[in-house]
């Protein structure tokens, strides 16, 4: 299947962060619910949780906090619920990511990150897990138009000098899918849910198997 999707071979892979690089849905929900608790508000509804997982932090907070309290958001997240202090220690690297990325690197496949986190936040995450050397470029919500805009994916393809059709975007949300399709890159749905892409994989082992026919040979083989 992958040979038909990538007739010239797979040149690069763009990764979403939350839900793909990181197993972070639970920790993100804890963050937003802690903020709501400070405001004396009930926990997020399932619909709010889904929105917040795709949106930028600013968009998410403005979505779940009533407008008359927006002026207090900055105070709450800088004093009462501090993401780096309270949530970052809860983050976990997605199982199977590192061997998958190591194999791509050994085959000369480029890798990038495109996230709706801000640049400071994603760089902090990459540093914690010793991942900066894997990704170039790193595109964040404050360095390109946030997803679902295709701008970030287009910038990555341009930086690589790659035909978008030779690039894969691995994501777990409709925003990721819209971004990939808008940029003309192949979308892989990384999920056990209803989201579907031209490739759909529940984990990195399944994704690797789906890409087997398109992966370049390792150097020296």
Short mmCIF file of C-alpha atoms in Angstrom, two decimals:
data_model
loop_
_atom_site.label_atom_id
_atom_site.label_comp_id
_atom_site.label_asym_id
_atom_site.label_seq_id
_atom_site.Cartn_x
_atom_site.Cartn_y
_atom_site.Cartn_z
CA UNK A 1 0.00 0.00 0.00
CA UNK A 2 2.71 2.51 0.95
CA UNK A 3 4.53 1.96 -2.34
CA UNK A 4 1.41 3.19 -4.15
CA UNK A 5 1.12 6.19 -1.81
CA UNK A 6 4.81 7.10 -2.11
CA UNK A 7 5.96 5.95 -5.58
CA UNK A 8 9.20 7.93 -5.17
CA UNK A 9 9.75 6.72 -1.61
CA UNK A 10 9.00 8.39 1.71
CA UNK A 11 11.09 11.57 2.01
CA UNK A 12 9.89 12.98 5.32
CA UNK A 13 7.49 12.58 8.22
CA UNK A 14 5.73 15.42 10.05
CA UNK A 15 4.52 14.55 13.55
CA UNK A 16 1.79 16.16 15.60
CA UNK A 17 2.80 16.43 19.25
CA UNK A 18 -0.07 15.68 21.63
CA UNK A 19 -1.53 12.24 21.04
CA UNK A 20 1.27 11.27 18.65
CA UNK A 21 4.69 12.09 20.11
CA UNK A 22 3.20 12.37 23.58
CA UNK A 23 0.62 10.32 25.41
CA UNK A 24 -0.77 13.54 26.85
CA UNK A 25 -4.55 13.58 26.59
CA UNK A 26 -5.00 12.80 30.29
CA UNK A 27 -2.40 15.32 31.46
CA UNK A 28 -3.88 18.07 29.27
CA UNK A 29 -7.34 17.34 30.68
CA UNK A 30 -5.90 17.62 34.19
CA UNK A 31 -4.47 21.05 33.33
CA UNK A 32 -7.69 22.48 31.94
CA UNK A 33 -9.81 20.99 34.73
CA UNK A 34 -7.47 22.46 37.35
CA UNK A 35 -7.94 25.87 35.75
CA UNK A 36 -11.71 25.45 35.79
CA UNK A 37 -11.55 24.40 39.44
CA UNK A 38 -9.72 27.61 40.37
CA UNK A 39 -12.58 29.52 38.76
CA UNK A 40 -15.13 27.44 40.68
CA UNK A 41 -16.38 25.87 37.45
CA UNK A 42 -17.27 22.21 36.75
CA UNK A 43 -14.90 19.92 34.81
CA UNK A 44 -14.87 19.93 31.03
CA UNK A 45 -17.59 18.22 29.06
CA UNK A 46 -16.46 15.57 26.53
CA UNK A 47 -17.07 18.11 23.76
CA UNK A 48 -14.88 20.71 25.50
CA UNK A 49 -12.15 18.14 26.08
CA UNK A 50 -12.09 17.22 22.39
CA UNK A 51 -11.89 20.88 21.37
CA UNK A 52 -9.10 21.63 23.84
CA UNK A 53 -7.01 18.70 22.65
CA UNK A 54 -6.92 20.13 19.10
CA UNK A 55 -6.75 23.86 19.85
CA UNK A 56 -3.95 26.11 21.01
CA UNK A 57 -3.81 26.64 24.77
CA UNK A 58 -5.09 30.20 24.39
CA UNK A 59 -8.00 29.10 22.21
CA UNK A 60 -8.82 26.27 24.61
CA UNK A 61 -8.82 28.45 27.71
CA UNK A 62 -10.99 31.09 26.08
CA UNK A 63 -13.36 28.33 24.97
CA UNK A 64 -13.91 26.75 28.38
CA UNK A 65 -13.72 29.86 30.58
CA UNK A 66 -16.70 32.25 30.40
CA UNK A 67 -15.94 35.57 28.68
CA UNK A 68 -16.44 37.61 31.85
CA UNK A 69 -13.52 35.72 33.44
CA UNK A 70 -11.09 35.92 30.49
CA UNK A 71 -9.23 38.80 32.10
CA UNK A 72 -8.15 36.44 34.93
CA UNK A 73 -6.84 33.58 32.77
CA UNK A 74 -3.27 34.84 32.59
CA UNK A 75 -3.13 35.30 36.36
CA UNK A 76 -4.46 31.78 37.02
CA UNK A 77 -2.06 30.00 34.64
CA UNK A 78 0.95 31.95 35.88
CA UNK A 79 0.24 31.57 39.60
CA UNK A 80 -2.31 28.87 40.45
CA UNK A 81 -1.96 26.23 37.71
CA UNK A 82 1.52 26.41 36.21
CA UNK A 83 1.90 24.05 33.25
CA UNK A 84 5.65 23.50 33.58
CA UNK A 85 5.38 22.87 37.32
CA UNK A 86 2.12 20.95 37.59
CA UNK A 87 1.64 19.16 34.26
CA UNK A 88 4.97 18.62 32.49
CA UNK A 89 6.05 15.94 35.02
CA UNK A 90 2.94 13.95 33.99
CA UNK A 91 3.85 13.82 30.27
CA UNK A 92 4.92 10.52 28.74
CA UNK A 93 6.51 9.75 25.39
CA UNK A 94 4.22 7.67 23.20
CA UNK A 95 5.14 3.99 23.38
CA UNK A 96 7.13 2.88 20.35
CA UNK A 97 7.98 6.37 19.13
CA UNK A 98 11.71 6.31 19.75
CA UNK A 99 12.50 3.05 17.90
CA UNK A 100 10.27 4.21 15.04
CA UNK A 101 12.11 7.54 14.83
CA UNK A 102 15.51 5.89 15.16
CA UNK A 103 14.67 3.66 12.20
CA UNK A 104 13.55 6.63 10.10
CA UNK A 105 16.76 8.48 10.92
CA UNK A 106 18.87 5.45 10.00
CA UNK A 107 17.12 5.42 6.62
CA UNK A 108 17.66 9.12 5.98
CA UNK A 109 13.99 10.07 6.30
CA UNK A 110 13.58 13.66 7.50
CA UNK A 111 11.40 14.43 10.53
CA UNK A 112 9.60 17.55 11.73
CA UNK A 113 7.07 18.54 14.37
CA UNK A 114 3.96 20.60 13.67
CA UNK A 115 2.03 21.42 16.83
CA UNK A 116 -0.53 23.85 18.17
CA UNK A 117 1.63 24.28 21.27
CA UNK A 118 3.66 27.49 21.42
CA UNK A 119 7.34 27.25 20.50
CA UNK A 120 8.54 27.61 24.10
CA UNK A 121 6.26 24.76 25.16
CA UNK A 122 7.22 22.31 22.43
CA UNK A 123 10.94 23.04 22.84
CA UNK A 124 10.57 22.33 26.56
CA UNK A 125 8.91 18.99 25.78
CA UNK A 126 11.57 18.02 23.25
CA UNK A 127 14.34 18.90 25.70
CA UNK A 128 12.78 16.80 28.48
CA UNK A 129 12.75 13.72 26.27
CA UNK A 130 16.10 14.51 24.57
CA UNK A 131 14.44 14.76 21.15
CA UNK A 132 15.66 18.03 19.57
CA UNK A 133 18.13 16.27 17.25
CA UNK A 134 15.32 14.30 15.60
CA UNK A 135 13.34 17.25 14.26
CA UNK A 136 14.10 20.04 11.85
CA UNK A 137 12.10 22.19 11.55
CA UNK A 138 9.80 22.52 14.55
CA UNK A 139 6.67 24.51 13.69
CA UNK A 140 4.51 25.87 16.51
CA UNK A 141 1.33 27.91 16.86
CA UNK A 142 3.32 31.13 17.26
CA UNK A 143 5.68 30.53 14.32
CA UNK A 144 3.02 29.72 11.69
CA UNK A 145 -0.75 29.89 11.46
CA UNK A 146 -2.15 27.24 13.83
CA UNK A 147 -3.65 24.05 12.49
CA UNK A 148 -5.96 23.45 10.63
CA UNK A 149 -4.16 25.99 8.42
CA UNK A 150 -1.83 24.19 5.98
CA UNK A 151 0.82 26.93 6.35
CA UNK A 152 3.04 25.03 8.79
CA UNK A 153 3.10 21.83 6.74
CA UNK A 154 3.77 23.83 3.59
CA UNK A 155 6.71 25.56 5.31
CA UNK A 156 8.17 22.22 6.34
CA UNK A 157 7.97 20.82 2.80
CA UNK A 158 9.56 24.01 1.46
CA UNK A 159 12.37 23.84 4.03
CA UNK A 160 13.08 20.26 3.00
CA UNK A 161 12.75 20.99 -0.71
CA UNK A 162 10.35 18.03 -0.87
CA UNK A 163 7.36 17.35 -3.06
CA UNK A 164 4.46 17.31 -0.57
CA UNK A 165 3.25 14.05 -2.11
CA UNK A 166 6.42 12.40 -0.77
CA UNK A 167 5.73 13.52 2.81
CA UNK A 168 3.61 11.92 5.55
CA UNK A 169 1.76 13.81 8.29
CA UNK A 170 1.03 11.69 11.38
CA UNK A 171 -1.81 13.12 13.43
CA UNK A 172 -4.75 12.18 15.61
CA UNK A 173 -7.33 14.90 14.99
CA UNK A 174 -9.51 16.41 12.28
CA UNK A 175 -7.33 19.55 12.51
CA UNK A 176 -4.30 17.44 11.59
CA UNK A 177 -6.16 15.81 8.71
CA UNK A 178 -7.34 19.16 7.34
CA UNK A 179 -3.79 20.53 7.63
CA UNK A 180 -2.30 17.58 5.76
CA UNK A 181 -4.89 17.61 3.00
CA UNK A 182 -4.57 21.37 2.57
CA UNK A 183 -0.80 21.05 2.16
CA UNK A 184 -1.05 18.10 -0.23
CA UNK A 185 0.78 15.66 2.04
CA UNK A 186 -0.36 12.12 2.88
CA UNK A 187 -2.26 11.89 6.17
CA UNK A 188 -1.81 9.01 8.59
CA UNK A 189 -4.50 8.80 11.28
CA UNK A 190 -2.75 7.73 14.49
CA UNK A 191 -5.74 6.53 16.45
CA UNK A 192 -7.95 3.70 17.64
CA UNK A 193 -11.00 5.93 17.13
CA UNK A 194 -13.14 6.78 14.10
CA UNK A 195 -10.66 9.17 12.42
CA UNK A 196 -9.36 7.78 9.13
CA UNK A 197 -6.51 8.72 6.82
CA UNK A 198 -4.92 7.28 3.73
CA UNK A 199 -3.04 5.26 6.36
CA UNK A 200 -4.67 4.45 9.70
CA UNK A 201 -2.56 2.98 12.50
CA UNK A 202 -3.23 2.35 16.18
CA UNK A 203 0.45 2.51 17.20
CA UNK A 204 3.96 2.99 15.83
CA UNK A 205 4.49 -0.71 15.12
CA UNK A 206 1.42 -0.69 12.88
CA UNK A 207 2.53 2.55 11.23
CA UNK A 208 5.97 1.13 10.51
CA UNK A 209 4.43 -1.96 8.95
CA UNK A 210 2.14 0.19 6.79
CA UNK A 211 5.14 2.19 5.51
CA UNK A 212 7.47 -0.78 4.93
CA UNK A 213 7.30 -0.71 1.12
CA UNK A 214 8.07 3.01 0.93
CA UNK A 215 10.97 3.21 3.40
CA UNK A 216 14.45 3.79 1.89
CA UNK A 217 17.12 1.19 2.56
CA UNK A 218 19.40 1.85 5.49
CA UNK A 219 22.84 3.19 4.61
CA UNK A 220 25.29 0.41 3.80
CA UNK A 221 22.61 -2.16 2.94
#
